[in-house]
């Protein structure tokens, strides 16, 4: 008597592969995308970079530095018609975190607003007097 060896899947081994009538067949790329890594902490890496980004603390000027800036502003106000050139350094507050950065530039002054205590540059930038760190008249011609 011969023993018949049976496998538990013998009843389905010859059946046709099932194809869904509701869902279309996925391409290899679409199937692979199902197993791509999941980013559980979306935005975490950007937040870490933002926290590590360095900002400067705004420095407090002494009275003599404030008087010097005031003197230069008075001079610029008297020369405003000629759009005087200036070389200045000012504090720009950071929009996302505490502190900011110091920016140095050379430009021409187009307006001085004594009510807002600000000056407008030819580039369109408006700088508050309180944010000025240093300002010097620029004698040579600026283009």
PDB file of C-alpha atoms in Angstrom:
ATOM      1  CA  UNK A   1       0.000   0.000   0.000  1.00  0.00           C
ATOM      2  CA  UNK A   2       1.389   3.347  -1.079  1.00  0.00           C
ATOM      3  CA  UNK A   3       1.162   6.344   1.179  1.00  0.00           C
ATOM      4  CA  UNK A   4      -0.283   9.460  -0.357  1.00  0.00           C
ATOM      5  CA  UNK A   5       1.610  12.572   0.726  1.00  0.00           C
ATOM      6  CA  UNK A   6      -0.734  15.549   0.993  1.00  0.00           C
ATOM      7  CA  UNK A   7       0.049  19.197   1.482  1.00  0.00           C
ATOM      8  CA  UNK A   8      -2.422  21.482   3.242  1.00  0.00           C
ATOM      9  CA  UNK A   9      -2.463  23.862   0.216  1.00  0.00           C
ATOM     10  CA  UNK A  10      -3.069  21.269  -2.468  1.00  0.00           C
ATOM     11  CA  UNK A  11      -6.699  22.374  -2.795  1.00  0.00           C
ATOM     12  CA  UNK A  12      -5.806  25.955  -3.872  1.00  0.00           C
ATOM     13  CA  UNK A  13      -2.465  25.509  -5.610  1.00  0.00           C
ATOM     14  CA  UNK A  14      -3.987  25.214  -9.041  1.00  0.00           C
ATOM     15  CA  UNK A  15      -6.481  28.048  -8.725  1.00  0.00           C
ATOM     16  CA  UNK A  16      -6.275  31.224 -10.810  1.00  0.00           C
ATOM     17  CA  UNK A  17      -4.785  34.337  -9.101  1.00  0.00           C
ATOM     18  CA  UNK A  18      -7.487  36.695  -7.825  1.00  0.00           C
ATOM     19  CA  UNK A  19      -7.856  40.087  -9.577  1.00  0.00           C
ATOM     20  CA  UNK A  20     -10.091  42.707  -8.010  1.00  0.00           C
ATOM     21  CA  UNK A  21     -12.848  44.184 -10.115  1.00  0.00           C
ATOM     22  CA  UNK A  22     -13.081  47.261  -7.794  1.00  0.00           C
ATOM     23  CA  UNK A  23      -9.426  48.242  -7.466  1.00  0.00           C
ATOM     24  CA  UNK A  24      -7.030  48.641 -10.424  1.00  0.00           C
ATOM     25  CA  UNK A  25      -3.740  46.736 -10.460  1.00  0.00           C
ATOM     26  CA  UNK A  26      -0.890  48.722  -8.824  1.00  0.00           C
ATOM     27  CA  UNK A  27       2.374  49.335 -10.629  1.00  0.00           C
ATOM     28  CA  UNK A  28       5.632  48.215  -9.001  1.00  0.00           C
ATOM     29  CA  UNK A  29       6.355  51.853  -7.948  1.00  0.00           C
ATOM     30  CA  UNK A  30       2.931  52.200  -6.344  1.00  0.00           C
ATOM     31  CA  UNK A  31       3.340  48.900  -4.503  1.00  0.00           C
ATOM     32  CA  UNK A  32       6.816  49.913  -3.278  1.00  0.00           C
ATOM     33  CA  UNK A  33       5.471  53.266  -1.997  1.00  0.00           C
ATOM     34  CA  UNK A  34       3.300  51.386   0.493  1.00  0.00           C
ATOM     35  CA  UNK A  35       6.438  50.313   2.304  1.00  0.00           C
ATOM     36  CA  UNK A  36       8.357  53.620   2.226  1.00  0.00           C
ATOM     37  CA  UNK A  37       9.591  54.998   5.568  1.00  0.00           C
ATOM     38  CA  UNK A  38       7.055  56.911   7.614  1.00  0.00           C
ATOM     39  CA  UNK A  39       8.087  60.374   8.883  1.00  0.00           C
ATOM     40  CA  UNK A  40       6.355  60.380  12.256  1.00  0.00           C
ATOM     41  CA  UNK A  41       7.918  63.693  13.273  1.00  0.00           C
ATOM     42  CA  UNK A  42       7.131  65.828  10.245  1.00  0.00           C
ATOM     43  CA  UNK A  43       8.824  69.204  10.610  1.00  0.00           C
ATOM     44  CA  UNK A  44      11.011  68.076  13.512  1.00  0.00           C
ATOM     45  CA  UNK A  45      14.271  68.400  11.570  1.00  0.00           C
ATOM     46  CA  UNK A  46      13.367  71.958  10.478  1.00  0.00           C
ATOM     47  CA  UNK A  47      12.474  72.870  14.072  1.00  0.00           C
ATOM     48  CA  UNK A  48      15.839  71.598  15.303  1.00  0.00           C
ATOM     49  CA  UNK A  49      17.667  73.634  12.631  1.00  0.00           C
ATOM     50  CA  UNK A  50      15.644  76.745  13.543  1.00  0.00           C
ATOM     51  CA  UNK A  51      16.481  76.336  17.228  1.00  0.00           C
ATOM     52  CA  UNK A  52      20.183  75.942  16.424  1.00  0.00           C
ATOM     53  CA  UNK A  53      20.217  79.062  14.205  1.00  0.00           C
ATOM     54  CA  UNK A  54      22.226  81.804  15.905  1.00  0.00           C
ATOM     55  CA  UNK A  55      20.788  85.251  16.596  1.00  0.00           C
ATOM     56  CA  UNK A  56      22.445  88.237  18.246  1.00  0.00           C
ATOM     57  CA  UNK A  57      21.180  90.141  21.244  1.00  0.00           C
ATOM     58  CA  UNK A  58      20.454  93.824  20.655  1.00  0.00           C
ATOM     59  CA  UNK A  59      23.210  95.941  22.205  1.00  0.00           C
ATOM     60  CA  UNK A  60      22.338  98.940  24.349  1.00  0.00           C
ATOM     61  CA  UNK A  61      24.162 102.102  23.271  1.00  0.00           C
ATOM     62  CA  UNK A  62      25.719 104.463  25.784  1.00  0.00           C
ATOM     63  CA  UNK A  63      24.776 108.150  25.864  1.00  0.00           C
ATOM     64  CA  UNK A  64      27.763 109.323  23.789  1.00  0.00           C
ATOM     65  CA  UNK A  65      26.940 106.852  20.981  1.00  0.00           C
ATOM     66  CA  UNK A  66      23.292 107.992  21.031  1.00  0.00           C
ATOM     67  CA  UNK A  67      24.403 111.651  20.876  1.00  0.00           C
ATOM     68  CA  UNK A  68      26.680 110.893  17.911  1.00  0.00           C
ATOM     69  CA  UNK A  69      23.837 109.179  16.024  1.00  0.00           C
ATOM     70  CA  UNK A  70      21.543 112.111  16.815  1.00  0.00           C
ATOM     71  CA  UNK A  71      24.133 114.550  15.484  1.00  0.00           C
ATOM     72  CA  UNK A  72      24.456 112.607  12.205  1.00  0.00           C
ATOM     73  CA  UNK A  73      20.646 112.442  11.855  1.00  0.00           C
ATOM     74  CA  UNK A  74      20.436 116.225  12.277  1.00  0.00           C
ATOM     75  CA  UNK A  75      23.079 116.661   9.580  1.00  0.00           C
ATOM     76  CA  UNK A  76      21.241 114.256   7.228  1.00  0.00           C
ATOM     77  CA  UNK A  77      17.982 116.130   7.828  1.00  0.00           C
ATOM     78  CA  UNK A  78      19.650 119.384   6.747  1.00  0.00           C
ATOM     79  CA  UNK A  79      21.052 117.708   3.595  1.00  0.00           C
ATOM     80  CA  UNK A  80      17.945 115.686   2.706  1.00  0.00           C
ATOM     81  CA  UNK A  81      17.313 117.485  -0.630  1.00  0.00           C
ATOM     82  CA  UNK A  82      20.574 116.106  -2.010  1.00  0.00           C
ATOM     83  CA  UNK A  83      19.774 112.526  -0.902  1.00  0.00           C
ATOM     84  CA  UNK A  84      22.911 112.145   1.206  1.00  0.00           C
ATOM     85  CA  UNK A  85      24.809 108.880   1.240  1.00  0.00           C
ATOM     86  CA  UNK A  86      25.226 106.990   4.502  1.00  0.00           C
ATOM     87  CA  UNK A  87      27.133 104.051   5.793  1.00  0.00           C
ATOM     88  CA  UNK A  88      25.202 102.433   8.632  1.00  0.00           C
ATOM     89  CA  UNK A  89      24.850  99.398  10.849  1.00  0.00           C
ATOM     90  CA  UNK A  90      21.475  98.573  12.351  1.00  0.00           C
ATOM     91  CA  UNK A  91      19.764  95.805  14.298  1.00  0.00           C
ATOM     92  CA  UNK A  92      17.120  93.780  12.466  1.00  0.00           C
ATOM     93  CA  UNK A  93      14.836  91.811  14.782  1.00  0.00           C
ATOM     94  CA  UNK A  94      14.376  88.153  13.901  1.00  0.00           C
ATOM     95  CA  UNK A  95      10.788  87.342  12.914  1.00  0.00           C
ATOM     96  CA  UNK A  96      10.831  83.793  14.301  1.00  0.00           C
ATOM     97  CA  UNK A  97      12.833  83.859  17.498  1.00  0.00           C
ATOM     98  CA  UNK A  98      14.347  86.080  20.170  1.00  0.00           C
ATOM     99  CA  UNK A  99      17.194  88.343  19.064  1.00  0.00           C
ATOM    100  CA  UNK A 100      18.171  89.323  15.560  1.00  0.00           C
ATOM    101  CA  UNK A 101      21.161  90.287  13.454  1.00  0.00           C
ATOM    102  CA  UNK A 102      23.255  93.370  12.731  1.00  0.00           C
ATOM    103  CA  UNK A 103      23.273  94.527   9.131  1.00  0.00           C
ATOM    104  CA  UNK A 104      25.768  96.948   7.601  1.00  0.00           C
ATOM    105  CA  UNK A 105      25.082  98.739   4.336  1.00  0.00           C
ATOM    106  CA  UNK A 106      25.762 101.831   2.277  1.00  0.00           C
ATOM    107  CA  UNK A 107      22.812 103.640   0.671  1.00  0.00           C
ATOM    108  CA  UNK A 108      21.192 107.052   0.178  1.00  0.00           C
ATOM    109  CA  UNK A 109      18.654 108.601   2.546  1.00  0.00           C
ATOM    110  CA  UNK A 110      15.451 109.657   0.781  1.00  0.00           C
ATOM    111  CA  UNK A 111      13.288 110.615   3.775  1.00  0.00           C
ATOM    112  CA  UNK A 112      13.463 111.163   7.516  1.00  0.00           C
ATOM    113  CA  UNK A 113      10.258 110.789   9.510  1.00  0.00           C
ATOM    114  CA  UNK A 114      10.589 112.568  12.851  1.00  0.00           C
ATOM    115  CA  UNK A 115       7.180 111.327  14.072  1.00  0.00           C
ATOM    116  CA  UNK A 116       7.969 107.665  13.457  1.00  0.00           C
ATOM    117  CA  UNK A 117      11.631 108.298  14.247  1.00  0.00           C
ATOM    118  CA  UNK A 118      12.791 106.466  11.167  1.00  0.00           C
ATOM    119  CA  UNK A 119      14.736 107.037   7.998  1.00  0.00           C
ATOM    120  CA  UNK A 120      13.944 105.672   4.555  1.00  0.00           C
ATOM    121  CA  UNK A 121      16.676 104.598   2.172  1.00  0.00           C
ATOM    122  CA  UNK A 122      16.769 104.637  -1.610  1.00  0.00           C
ATOM    123  CA  UNK A 123      16.505 100.825  -1.543  1.00  0.00           C
ATOM    124  CA  UNK A 124      13.070 101.218   0.138  1.00  0.00           C
ATOM    125  CA  UNK A 125      14.248 100.017   3.528  1.00  0.00           C
ATOM    126  CA  UNK A 126      12.867 101.877   6.554  1.00  0.00           C
ATOM    127  CA  UNK A 127      15.075 101.864   9.645  1.00  0.00           C
ATOM    128  CA  UNK A 128      13.952 103.002  13.078  1.00  0.00           C
ATOM    129  CA  UNK A 129      16.346 105.303  14.913  1.00  0.00           C
ATOM    130  CA  UNK A 130      16.255 102.981  17.935  1.00  0.00           C
ATOM    131  CA  UNK A 131      17.657 100.165  15.779  1.00  0.00           C
ATOM    132  CA  UNK A 132      20.660 102.191  14.567  1.00  0.00           C
ATOM    133  CA  UNK A 133      23.978 101.031  15.954  1.00  0.00           C
ATOM    134  CA  UNK A 134      26.227 103.255  13.890  1.00  0.00           C
ATOM    135  CA  UNK A 135      25.692 105.800  11.109  1.00  0.00           C
ATOM    136  CA  UNK A 136      28.181 107.888   9.148  1.00  0.00           C
ATOM    137  CA  UNK A 137      27.641 110.339   6.287  1.00  0.00           C
ATOM    138  CA  UNK A 138      29.129 109.052   3.048  1.00  0.00           C
ATOM    139  CA  UNK A 139      30.810 111.879   1.146  1.00  0.00           C
ATOM    140  CA  UNK A 140      31.701 110.127  -2.107  1.00  0.00           C
ATOM    141  CA  UNK A 141      29.112 109.555  -4.798  1.00  0.00           C
ATOM    142  CA  UNK A 142      26.989 106.408  -4.471  1.00  0.00           C
ATOM    143  CA  UNK A 143      25.547 104.707  -7.527  1.00  0.00           C
TER     144      UNK A 143
END
